[in-house]
């Protein structure tokens, strides 16, 4: 198969769809890989490094989209990219379609087959292609919160871990999944007072065992969320409903009862955000203030550490990408985990949660879908 890797064009996105090491694996499997010139600059991989790995170098994204059977990216396609997709072409990347009807419309019109990293599953029902970026984002969330808490950044002027004789910051993590666990680990490691709120009692038990009592756990109710958020110095939004828009757990009205200078970090912003007052920001201008509360809502947090992120992402995506390269759309029909990743195929939405979030018709795999 002809596999193409365009340079990421989303603002301040430095990751790359295939690392040179991953390219070698595709080439060894008999596939042709073409990489847009400069695509690996963000991870320090020159065109020459990609050539040595076996890739051809294209001068433009237009060449990549025109010549490739499968496009491998990191972030969702931008308008200029989805306009170049075509029927029968496979797109393998993060999509996050639920809060992005314009992108969904563009993908539907293209007729392409779009497989979203964030809804591919494994035998345990987990999301293996989302997990590595969730790990990165969860850890970065605490670094971002620590910076935003500084008085010069508009925060309360607190050190997350405090010092001997001074109370540390109170960090509340909404959601006990991968993001929440990594955020709690980082915050607790710095000495903060940490509470994780989740709706799964079994998961709360696991976290209690994992942290050996170092992190408090609470079952999620309206009351418990309000109590913890109102007393928090930092709130990490780490809630995920696979494929769907994130629920709004912190409302605008709640902000007035929060501590002045408290920080909200919305890691769920790619799925619309779990704070009512969230809107996407960039690494250049990452925060804004609403009712005295600092919001950090960068939509591509792992893009700030592209070397770590690209390697971690490729470790997870490589087996699935090779399945697609080896068998094309047949791999989707044969593999239930790739099938769960299928979001768009030939002008139809094939993921139920995405379809419901967008208010569009759901066309399940097997309902007339063919290669």
mmCIF file of C-alpha atoms in Angstrom:
data_model
loop_
_atom_site.group_PDB
_atom_site.id
_atom_site.type_symbol
_atom_site.label_atom_id
_atom_site.label_comp_id
_atom_site.label_asym_id
_atom_site.label_seq_id
_atom_site.Cartn_x
_atom_site.Cartn_y
_atom_site.Cartn_z
ATOM 1 C CA UNK A 1 0.000 0.000 0.000
ATOM 2 C CA UNK A 2 1.083 3.599 -0.591
ATOM 3 C CA UNK A 3 1.174 5.301 2.813
ATOM 4 C CA UNK A 4 1.438 9.079 3.106
ATOM 5 C CA UNK A 5 2.522 11.240 6.039
ATOM 6 C CA UNK A 6 1.729 14.951 5.647
ATOM 7 C CA UNK A 7 3.216 17.629 7.855
ATOM 8 C CA UNK A 8 0.845 18.610 10.667
ATOM 9 C CA UNK A 9 -0.591 22.087 10.056
ATOM 10 C CA UNK A 10 -2.695 22.652 13.167
ATOM 11 C CA UNK A 11 -1.372 25.609 15.144
ATOM 12 C CA UNK A 12 1.729 24.650 17.158
ATOM 13 C CA UNK A 13 1.438 20.951 16.415
ATOM 14 C CA UNK A 14 4.925 19.461 16.285
ATOM 15 C CA UNK A 15 4.161 15.744 16.373
ATOM 16 C CA UNK A 16 4.395 13.511 13.295
ATOM 17 C CA UNK A 17 2.182 10.659 12.155
ATOM 18 C CA UNK A 18 5.040 8.209 11.575
ATOM 19 C CA UNK A 19 8.461 8.358 13.207
ATOM 20 C CA UNK A 20 11.464 7.127 11.193
ATOM 21 C CA UNK A 21 11.400 3.918 13.208
ATOM 22 C CA UNK A 22 7.766 3.310 12.274
ATOM 23 C CA UNK A 23 8.542 4.041 8.621
ATOM 24 C CA UNK A 24 11.146 1.259 8.674
ATOM 25 C CA UNK A 25 8.467 -1.169 9.891
ATOM 26 C CA UNK A 26 6.070 -0.217 7.082
ATOM 27 C CA UNK A 27 8.811 -0.490 4.473
ATOM 28 C CA UNK A 28 9.943 -3.860 5.857
ATOM 29 C CA UNK A 29 6.349 -5.046 5.466
ATOM 30 C CA UNK A 30 6.482 -4.167 1.765
ATOM 31 C CA UNK A 31 4.713 -0.804 1.755
ATOM 32 C CA UNK A 32 5.703 2.459 0.078
ATOM 33 C CA UNK A 33 5.901 5.402 2.485
ATOM 34 C CA UNK A 34 6.025 9.026 1.382
ATOM 35 C CA UNK A 35 6.665 11.789 3.919
ATOM 36 C CA UNK A 36 6.129 15.488 3.283
ATOM 37 C CA UNK A 37 9.316 17.491 3.498
ATOM 38 C CA UNK A 38 9.833 18.904 6.981
ATOM 39 C CA UNK A 39 7.165 16.678 8.555
ATOM 40 C CA UNK A 40 9.605 15.397 11.168
ATOM 41 C CA UNK A 41 11.225 18.718 12.039
ATOM 42 C CA UNK A 42 9.342 18.950 15.336
ATOM 43 C CA UNK A 43 10.943 15.729 16.577
ATOM 44 C CA UNK A 44 14.366 16.498 15.150
ATOM 45 C CA UNK A 45 14.025 14.032 12.248
ATOM 46 C CA UNK A 46 15.295 15.488 8.977
ATOM 47 C CA UNK A 47 14.222 14.464 5.488
ATOM 48 C CA UNK A 48 17.522 12.593 5.186
ATOM 49 C CA UNK A 49 16.709 10.546 8.297
ATOM 50 C CA UNK A 50 13.397 9.562 6.695
ATOM 51 C CA UNK A 51 15.147 8.682 3.428
ATOM 52 C CA UNK A 52 17.508 6.393 5.310
ATOM 53 C CA UNK A 53 14.455 4.756 6.897
ATOM 54 C CA UNK A 54 13.157 3.977 3.413
ATOM 55 C CA UNK A 55 10.674 6.796 2.797
ATOM 56 C CA UNK A 56 10.336 8.983 -0.259
ATOM 57 C CA UNK A 57 10.067 12.723 0.338
ATOM 58 C CA UNK A 58 7.270 14.793 -1.229
ATOM 59 C CA UNK A 59 7.509 18.530 -1.688
ATOM 60 C CA UNK A 60 3.916 19.287 -0.672
ATOM 61 C CA UNK A 61 0.911 17.940 1.167
ATOM 62 C CA UNK A 62 -0.954 18.001 -2.124
ATOM 63 C CA UNK A 63 1.439 15.363 -3.458
ATOM 64 C CA UNK A 64 0.897 13.237 -0.351
ATOM 65 C CA UNK A 65 -2.897 13.307 -0.575
ATOM 66 C CA UNK A 66 -2.916 12.730 -4.326
ATOM 67 C CA UNK A 67 -0.620 9.698 -4.320
ATOM 68 C CA UNK A 68 -1.464 7.831 -1.106
ATOM 69 C CA UNK A 69 -3.914 5.033 -0.405
ATOM 70 C CA UNK A 70 -3.712 5.716 3.346
ATOM 71 C CA UNK A 71 -2.967 8.961 5.161
ATOM 72 C CA UNK A 72 -1.426 8.678 8.637
ATOM 73 C CA UNK A 73 -1.617 11.804 10.783
ATOM 74 C CA UNK A 74 -1.763 12.918 14.396
ATOM 75 C CA UNK A 75 -4.396 15.642 14.654
ATOM 76 C CA UNK A 76 -7.741 15.916 12.919
ATOM 77 C CA UNK A 77 -7.565 17.103 9.299
ATOM 78 C CA UNK A 78 -7.924 20.830 8.789
ATOM 79 C CA UNK A 79 -10.202 22.268 6.109
ATOM 80 C CA UNK A 80 -7.503 22.365 3.449
ATOM 81 C CA UNK A 81 -6.732 18.714 4.170
ATOM 82 C CA UNK A 82 -10.202 17.180 4.223
ATOM 83 C CA UNK A 83 -10.849 18.915 0.888
ATOM 84 C CA UNK A 84 -8.079 16.731 -0.597
ATOM 85 C CA UNK A 85 -9.364 13.409 0.735
ATOM 86 C CA UNK A 86 -11.165 11.133 -1.711
ATOM 87 C CA UNK A 87 -13.416 8.091 -1.823
ATOM 88 C CA UNK A 88 -11.620 4.859 -1.037
ATOM 89 C CA UNK A 89 -8.754 6.614 0.730
ATOM 90 C CA UNK A 90 -8.103 5.626 4.369
ATOM 91 C CA UNK A 91 -7.459 8.324 6.972
ATOM 92 C CA UNK A 92 -5.892 7.101 10.214
ATOM 93 C CA UNK A 93 -5.590 9.800 12.887
ATOM 94 C CA UNK A 94 -7.267 11.452 15.865
ATOM 95 C CA UNK A 95 -10.616 12.913 14.773
ATOM 96 C CA UNK A 96 -12.649 14.022 17.830
ATOM 97 C CA UNK A 97 -15.708 14.554 15.628
ATOM 98 C CA UNK A 98 -18.355 14.985 18.332
ATOM 99 C CA UNK A 99 -17.716 18.706 18.941
ATOM 100 C CA UNK A 100 -16.652 19.405 15.335
ATOM 101 C CA UNK A 101 -19.586 19.220 12.903
ATOM 102 C CA UNK A 102 -17.707 21.136 10.204
ATOM 103 C CA UNK A 103 -14.964 18.517 10.059
ATOM 104 C CA UNK A 104 -17.565 15.745 10.086
ATOM 105 C CA UNK A 105 -19.329 17.372 7.137
ATOM 106 C CA UNK A 106 -16.028 17.632 5.258
ATOM 107 C CA UNK A 107 -15.140 13.985 5.854
ATOM 108 C CA UNK A 108 -18.618 12.824 4.837
ATOM 109 C CA UNK A 109 -18.415 14.834 1.619
ATOM 110 C CA UNK A 110 -14.999 13.405 0.752
ATOM 111 C CA UNK A 111 -16.226 9.810 0.754
ATOM 112 C CA UNK A 112 -13.071 8.682 2.596
ATOM 113 C CA UNK A 113 -12.777 5.983 5.230
ATOM 114 C CA UNK A 114 -11.798 7.712 8.485
ATOM 115 C CA UNK A 115 -10.566 5.659 11.444
ATOM 116 C CA UNK A 116 -10.176 7.561 14.701
ATOM 117 C CA UNK A 117 -7.393 6.665 17.096
ATOM 118 C CA UNK A 118 -9.567 7.691 20.032
ATOM 119 C CA UNK A 119 -12.266 5.045 19.462
ATOM 120 C CA UNK A 120 -10.099 2.044 18.541
ATOM 121 C CA UNK A 121 -10.434 -0.517 21.343
ATOM 122 C CA UNK A 122 -8.578 -3.530 22.710
ATOM 123 C CA UNK A 123 -9.663 -6.878 24.164
ATOM 124 C CA UNK A 124 -10.240 -5.268 27.563
ATOM 125 C CA UNK A 125 -12.500 -2.571 26.144
ATOM 126 C CA UNK A 126 -9.854 0.088 26.715
ATOM 127 C CA UNK A 127 -8.679 2.718 24.221
ATOM 128 C CA UNK A 128 -5.055 1.789 23.454
ATOM 129 C CA UNK A 129 -4.394 4.536 20.910
ATOM 130 C CA UNK A 130 -5.786 7.260 23.143
ATOM 131 C CA UNK A 131 -3.982 6.015 26.252
ATOM 132 C CA UNK A 132 -0.435 7.202 25.454
ATOM 133 C CA UNK A 133 -1.556 10.759 24.725
ATOM 134 C CA UNK A 134 -3.787 10.654 27.796
ATOM 135 C CA UNK A 135 -0.745 9.687 29.849
ATOM 136 C CA UNK A 136 1.210 12.616 28.436
ATOM 137 C CA UNK A 137 -1.685 15.059 28.844
ATOM 138 C CA UNK A 138 -2.414 13.940 32.405
ATOM 139 C CA UNK A 139 1.178 14.561 33.440
ATOM 140 C CA UNK A 140 1.387 17.859 31.548
ATOM 141 C CA UNK A 141 -1.866 19.016 33.168
ATOM 142 C CA UNK A 142 -0.147 19.277 36.544
ATOM 143 C CA UNK A 143 2.834 21.110 35.073
ATOM 144 C CA UNK A 144 0.404 23.541 33.421
ATOM 145 C CA UNK A 145 -1.569 23.963 36.634
ATOM 146 C CA UNK A 146 1.570 24.697 38.606
ATOM 147 C CA UNK A 147 2.547 27.449 36.157
ATOM 148 C CA UNK A 148 -0.977 28.906 36.049
ATOM 149 C CA UNK A 149 -1.157 29.029 39.863
ATOM 150 C CA UNK A 150 1.666 31.569 39.945
ATOM 151 C CA UNK A 151 0.539 35.084 40.787
ATOM 152 C CA UNK A 152 2.264 36.450 37.692
ATOM 153 C CA UNK A 153 0.004 34.195 35.601
ATOM 154 C CA UNK A 154 -3.181 35.301 37.384
ATOM 155 C CA UNK A 155 -3.311 32.399 39.810
ATOM 156 C CA UNK A 156 -3.535 32.288 43.581
ATOM 157 C CA UNK A 157 0.213 32.434 44.079
ATOM 158 C CA UNK A 158 0.559 28.905 45.436
ATOM 159 C CA UNK A 159 3.267 26.301 45.125
ATOM 160 C CA UNK A 160 1.583 22.967 44.391
ATOM 161 C CA UNK A 161 3.492 21.054 47.047
ATOM 162 C CA UNK A 162 3.844 23.861 49.546
ATOM 163 C CA UNK A 163 6.859 23.793 51.886
ATOM 164 C CA UNK A 164 7.291 22.521 55.452
ATOM 165 C CA UNK A 165 4.871 24.402 57.685
ATOM 166 C CA UNK A 166 2.753 25.664 54.767
ATOM 167 C CA UNK A 167 -0.335 23.874 53.427
ATOM 168 C CA UNK A 168 0.033 22.538 49.871
ATOM 169 C CA UNK A 169 -2.415 23.231 47.042
ATOM 170 C CA UNK A 170 -5.652 21.253 46.881
ATOM 171 C CA UNK A 171 -5.976 19.466 43.536
ATOM 172 C CA UNK A 172 -9.269 17.897 42.453
ATOM 173 C CA UNK A 173 -9.268 15.495 39.517
ATOM 174 C CA UNK A 174 -12.609 14.866 37.812
ATOM 175 C CA UNK A 175 -12.347 11.401 36.290
ATOM 176 C CA UNK A 176 -10.260 8.424 37.355
ATOM 177 C CA UNK A 177 -9.233 7.118 33.925
ATOM 178 C CA UNK A 178 -5.809 7.331 32.317
ATOM 179 C CA UNK A 179 -5.625 11.139 32.324
ATOM 180 C CA UNK A 180 -6.926 11.397 35.868
ATOM 181 C CA UNK A 181 -4.611 8.714 37.209
ATOM 182 C CA UNK A 182 -1.526 10.310 35.670
ATOM 183 C CA UNK A 183 -2.555 13.770 36.884
ATOM 184 C CA UNK A 184 -3.103 12.428 40.399
ATOM 185 C CA UNK A 185 0.259 10.646 40.309
ATOM 186 C CA UNK A 186 2.095 13.837 39.327
ATOM 187 C CA UNK A 187 0.238 16.055 41.797
ATOM 188 C CA UNK A 188 0.716 13.650 44.689
ATOM 189 C CA UNK A 189 4.373 13.241 43.786
ATOM 190 C CA UNK A 190 4.835 17.008 44.082
ATOM 191 C CA UNK A 191 3.228 16.966 47.508
ATOM 192 C CA UNK A 192 -0.188 18.406 46.678
ATOM 193 C CA UNK A 193 -3.359 17.343 48.492
ATOM 194 C CA UNK A 194 -5.215 15.314 45.843
ATOM 195 C CA UNK A 195 -8.798 14.104 45.470
ATOM 196 C CA UNK A 196 -10.057 12.009 42.556
ATOM 197 C CA UNK A 197 -13.778 11.944 41.789
ATOM 198 C CA UNK A 198 -15.266 9.178 39.646
ATOM 199 C CA UNK A 199 -18.595 7.405 39.158
ATOM 200 C CA UNK A 200 -17.120 3.892 39.225
ATOM 201 C CA UNK A 201 -16.780 2.354 42.667
ATOM 202 C CA UNK A 202 -14.497 -0.425 41.330
ATOM 203 C CA UNK A 203 -12.241 2.208 39.793
ATOM 204 C CA UNK A 204 -12.146 4.185 43.041
ATOM 205 C CA UNK A 205 -11.117 1.000 44.861
ATOM 206 C CA UNK A 206 -8.322 0.465 42.327
ATOM 207 C CA UNK A 207 -7.093 4.026 42.808
ATOM 208 C CA UNK A 208 -7.231 3.675 46.584
ATOM 209 C CA UNK A 209 -5.051 0.574 46.344
ATOM 210 C CA UNK A 210 -2.740 2.138 43.747
ATOM 211 C CA UNK A 211 -2.007 5.231 45.801
ATOM 212 C CA UNK A 212 -2.118 3.454 49.168
ATOM 213 C CA UNK A 213 -4.217 6.201 50.731
ATOM 214 C CA UNK A 214 -1.999 9.038 49.470
ATOM 215 C CA UNK A 215 -4.867 10.249 47.258
ATOM 216 C CA UNK A 216 -8.430 10.718 48.485
ATOM 217 C CA UNK A 217 -11.258 9.256 46.417
ATOM 218 C CA UNK A 218 -14.894 10.325 46.247
ATOM 219 C CA UNK A 219 -17.909 9.028 44.384
ATOM 220 C CA UNK A 220 -19.194 11.545 41.866
ATOM 221 C CA UNK A 221 -22.460 13.286 42.743
ATOM 222 C CA UNK A 222 -23.564 16.873 42.207
ATOM 223 C CA UNK A 223 -22.897 17.531 45.883
ATOM 224 C CA UNK A 224 -19.447 15.940 46.012
ATOM 225 C CA UNK A 225 -18.323 17.744 42.854
ATOM 226 C CA UNK A 226 -19.487 21.089 44.223
ATOM 227 C CA UNK A 227 -17.869 20.545 47.621
ATOM 228 C CA UNK A 228 -14.520 19.610 46.137
ATOM 229 C CA UNK A 229 -14.485 22.199 43.343
ATOM 230 C CA UNK A 230 -15.399 25.065 45.682
ATOM 231 C CA UNK A 231 -12.502 24.168 47.996
ATOM 232 C CA UNK A 232 -9.968 23.456 45.233
ATOM 233 C CA UNK A 233 -6.978 25.440 44.102
ATOM 234 C CA UNK A 234 -6.725 23.333 40.936
ATOM 235 C CA UNK A 235 -9.398 21.316 39.102
ATOM 236 C CA UNK A 236 -8.308 18.890 36.382
ATOM 237 C CA UNK A 237 -11.067 17.977 33.917
ATOM 238 C CA UNK A 238 -10.279 14.400 32.897
ATOM 239 C CA UNK A 239 -13.688 13.031 31.930
ATOM 240 C CA UNK A 240 -14.119 10.936 28.784
ATOM 241 C CA UNK A 241 -17.166 9.450 27.096
ATOM 242 C CA UNK A 242 -15.634 7.594 24.113
ATOM 243 C CA UNK A 243 -16.620 9.277 20.857
ATOM 244 C CA UNK A 244 -19.141 11.605 22.497
ATOM 245 C CA UNK A 245 -19.026 15.167 23.780
ATOM 246 C CA UNK A 246 -17.717 15.523 27.325
ATOM 247 C CA UNK A 247 -20.319 16.241 30.037
ATOM 248 C CA UNK A 248 -20.215 19.731 31.587
ATOM 249 C CA UNK A 249 -19.365 19.037 35.216
ATOM 250 C CA UNK A 250 -18.442 22.591 36.246
ATOM 251 C CA UNK A 251 -21.001 25.242 35.320
ATOM 252 C CA UNK A 252 -20.575 28.991 34.925
ATOM 253 C CA UNK A 253 -22.563 29.560 38.115
ATOM 254 C CA UNK A 254 -20.124 27.399 40.085
ATOM 255 C CA UNK A 255 -17.190 29.673 39.277
ATOM 256 C CA UNK A 256 -18.429 32.432 41.575
ATOM 257 C CA UNK A 257 -18.138 30.050 44.545
ATOM 258 C CA UNK A 258 -14.598 28.978 43.690
ATOM 259 C CA UNK A 259 -11.458 30.460 45.204
ATOM 260 C CA UNK A 260 -10.240 33.582 43.351
ATOM 261 C CA UNK A 261 -7.223 32.647 41.261
ATOM 262 C CA UNK A 262 -8.071 28.936 41.236
ATOM 263 C CA UNK A 263 -7.081 27.060 38.059
ATOM 264 C CA UNK A 264 -9.180 24.862 35.776
ATOM 265 C CA UNK A 265 -7.271 22.594 33.370
ATOM 266 C CA UNK A 266 -9.634 21.069 30.805
ATOM 267 C CA UNK A 267 -7.939 18.029 29.302
ATOM 268 C CA UNK A 268 -11.295 17.053 27.755
ATOM 269 C CA UNK A 269 -11.312 20.136 25.514
ATOM 270 C CA UNK A 270 -10.775 17.990 22.380
ATOM 271 C CA UNK A 271 -14.197 16.495 23.083
ATOM 272 C CA UNK A 272 -15.834 19.854 23.762
ATOM 273 C CA UNK A 273 -14.574 20.306 27.316
ATOM 274 C CA UNK A 274 -16.046 19.360 30.696
ATOM 275 C CA UNK A 275 -16.294 22.935 32.022
ATOM 276 C CA UNK A 276 -19.138 25.091 30.713
ATOM 277 C CA UNK A 277 -16.807 28.078 30.313
ATOM 278 C CA UNK A 278 -14.106 26.213 28.362
ATOM 279 C CA UNK A 279 -12.981 27.097 24.878
ATOM 280 C CA UNK A 280 -9.903 25.824 23.079
ATOM 281 C CA UNK A 281 -6.636 27.737 23.486
ATOM 282 C CA UNK A 282 -3.101 27.353 22.098
ATOM 283 C CA UNK A 283 0.355 26.956 23.573
ATOM 284 C CA UNK A 284 1.088 30.597 22.663
ATOM 285 C CA UNK A 285 -1.871 31.924 24.648
ATOM 286 C CA UNK A 286 -2.900 28.999 26.857
ATOM 287 C CA UNK A 287 -5.005 30.635 29.579
ATOM 288 C CA UNK A 288 -7.837 33.069 30.065
ATOM 289 C CA UNK A 289 -9.881 34.182 33.059
ATOM 290 C CA UNK A 290 -13.597 33.915 33.744
ATOM 291 C CA UNK A 291 -15.048 35.247 37.014
ATOM 292 C CA UNK A 292 -11.615 35.273 38.609
ATOM 293 C CA UNK A 293 -10.861 31.634 37.709
ATOM 294 C CA UNK A 294 -7.942 30.827 35.391
ATOM 295 C CA UNK A 295 -8.764 28.417 32.536
ATOM 296 C CA UNK A 296 -6.106 26.354 30.744
ATOM 297 C CA UNK A 297 -7.685 24.691 27.684
ATOM 298 C CA UNK A 298 -4.939 23.883 25.182
ATOM 299 C CA UNK A 299 -6.429 21.485 22.656
ATOM 300 C CA UNK A 300 -3.211 19.657 21.775
ATOM 301 C CA UNK A 301 -1.323 19.493 25.050
ATOM 302 C CA UNK A 302 0.950 16.573 24.029
ATOM 303 C CA UNK A 303 2.101 18.624 21.033
ATOM 304 C CA UNK A 304 4.297 20.597 23.437
ATOM 305 C CA UNK A 305 6.510 17.530 23.944
ATOM 306 C CA UNK A 306 6.514 16.067 20.423
ATOM 307 C CA UNK A 307 9.511 13.754 20.801
ATOM 308 C CA UNK A 308 7.959 11.909 23.740
ATOM 309 C CA UNK A 309 4.451 12.102 22.289
ATOM 310 C CA UNK A 310 5.298 10.949 18.763
ATOM 311 C CA UNK A 311 7.266 7.961 20.008
ATOM 312 C CA UNK A 312 4.567 6.953 22.479
ATOM 313 C CA UNK A 313 1.826 7.366 19.866
ATOM 314 C CA UNK A 314 3.672 5.355 17.227
ATOM 315 C CA UNK A 315 4.336 2.542 19.701
ATOM 316 C CA UNK A 316 0.566 2.197 20.072
ATOM 317 C CA UNK A 317 -0.631 2.858 16.510
ATOM 318 C CA UNK A 318 1.929 0.783 14.601
ATOM 319 C CA UNK A 319 0.241 -2.649 14.878
ATOM 320 C CA UNK A 320 -3.120 -1.233 13.799
ATOM 321 C CA UNK A 321 -1.594 0.850 11.008
ATOM 322 C CA UNK A 322 0.169 -2.191 9.617
ATOM 323 C CA UNK A 323 -3.105 -4.149 9.687
ATOM 324 C CA UNK A 324 -4.697 -1.422 7.574
ATOM 325 C CA UNK A 325 -1.735 -1.215 5.215
ATOM 326 C CA UNK A 326 -1.672 -5.002 4.760
ATOM 327 C CA UNK A 327 -5.383 -5.559 4.203
ATOM 328 C CA UNK A 328 -7.018 -2.194 3.536
ATOM 329 C CA UNK A 329 -10.671 -1.851 4.528
ATOM 330 C CA UNK A 330 -10.882 -5.638 4.943
ATOM 331 C CA UNK A 331 -8.885 -5.167 8.166
ATOM 332 C CA UNK A 332 -11.745 -3.078 9.558
ATOM 333 C CA UNK A 333 -14.283 -5.767 8.738
ATOM 334 C CA UNK A 334 -12.105 -8.521 10.220
ATOM 335 C CA UNK A 335 -10.861 -6.791 13.367
ATOM 336 C CA UNK A 336 -13.494 -5.681 15.921
ATOM 337 C CA UNK A 337 -11.136 -3.167 17.534
ATOM 338 C CA UNK A 338 -10.409 -1.375 14.257
ATOM 339 C CA UNK A 339 -14.132 -1.587 13.522
ATOM 340 C CA UNK A 340 -14.792 0.391 16.692
ATOM 341 C CA UNK A 341 -12.354 2.974 15.381
ATOM 342 C CA UNK A 342 -14.261 3.447 12.140
ATOM 343 C CA UNK A 343 -16.062 6.810 12.356
ATOM 344 C CA UNK A 344 -16.784 7.662 8.713
ATOM 345 C CA UNK A 345 -17.090 5.490 5.609
ATOM 346 C CA UNK A 346 -18.270 6.561 2.176
ATOM 347 C CA UNK A 347 -20.396 9.440 3.356
ATOM 348 C CA UNK A 348 -21.872 7.790 6.454
ATOM 349 C CA UNK A 349 -21.220 8.049 10.204
ATOM 350 C CA UNK A 350 -20.344 4.603 11.508
ATOM 351 C CA UNK A 351 -19.818 5.323 15.209
ATOM 352 C CA UNK A 352 -22.983 5.524 17.301
ATOM 353 C CA UNK A 353 -21.703 7.983 19.919
ATOM 354 C CA UNK A 354 -20.396 10.321 17.222
ATOM 355 C CA UNK A 355 -23.644 10.130 15.283
ATOM 356 C CA UNK A 356 -25.722 10.903 18.382
ATOM 357 C CA UNK A 357 -23.496 13.829 19.355
ATOM 358 C CA UNK A 358 -23.762 15.318 15.873
ATOM 359 C CA UNK A 359 -27.457 14.558 15.432
ATOM 360 C CA UNK A 360 -26.746 12.512 12.307
ATOM 361 C CA UNK A 361 -27.877 9.091 11.120
ATOM 362 C CA UNK A 362 -25.868 6.155 12.418
ATOM 363 C CA UNK A 363 -24.851 3.535 9.831
ATOM 364 C CA UNK A 364 -23.391 0.547 11.707
ATOM 365 C CA UNK A 365 -20.739 -1.622 10.111
ATOM 366 C CA UNK A 366 -22.478 -4.419 8.260
ATOM 367 C CA UNK A 367 -25.411 -2.264 7.140
ATOM 368 C CA UNK A 368 -24.423 -2.245 3.502
ATOM 369 C CA UNK A 369 -20.837 -1.124 4.068
ATOM 370 C CA UNK A 370 -18.342 -2.613 1.695
ATOM 371 C CA UNK A 371 -14.742 -2.174 0.742
#
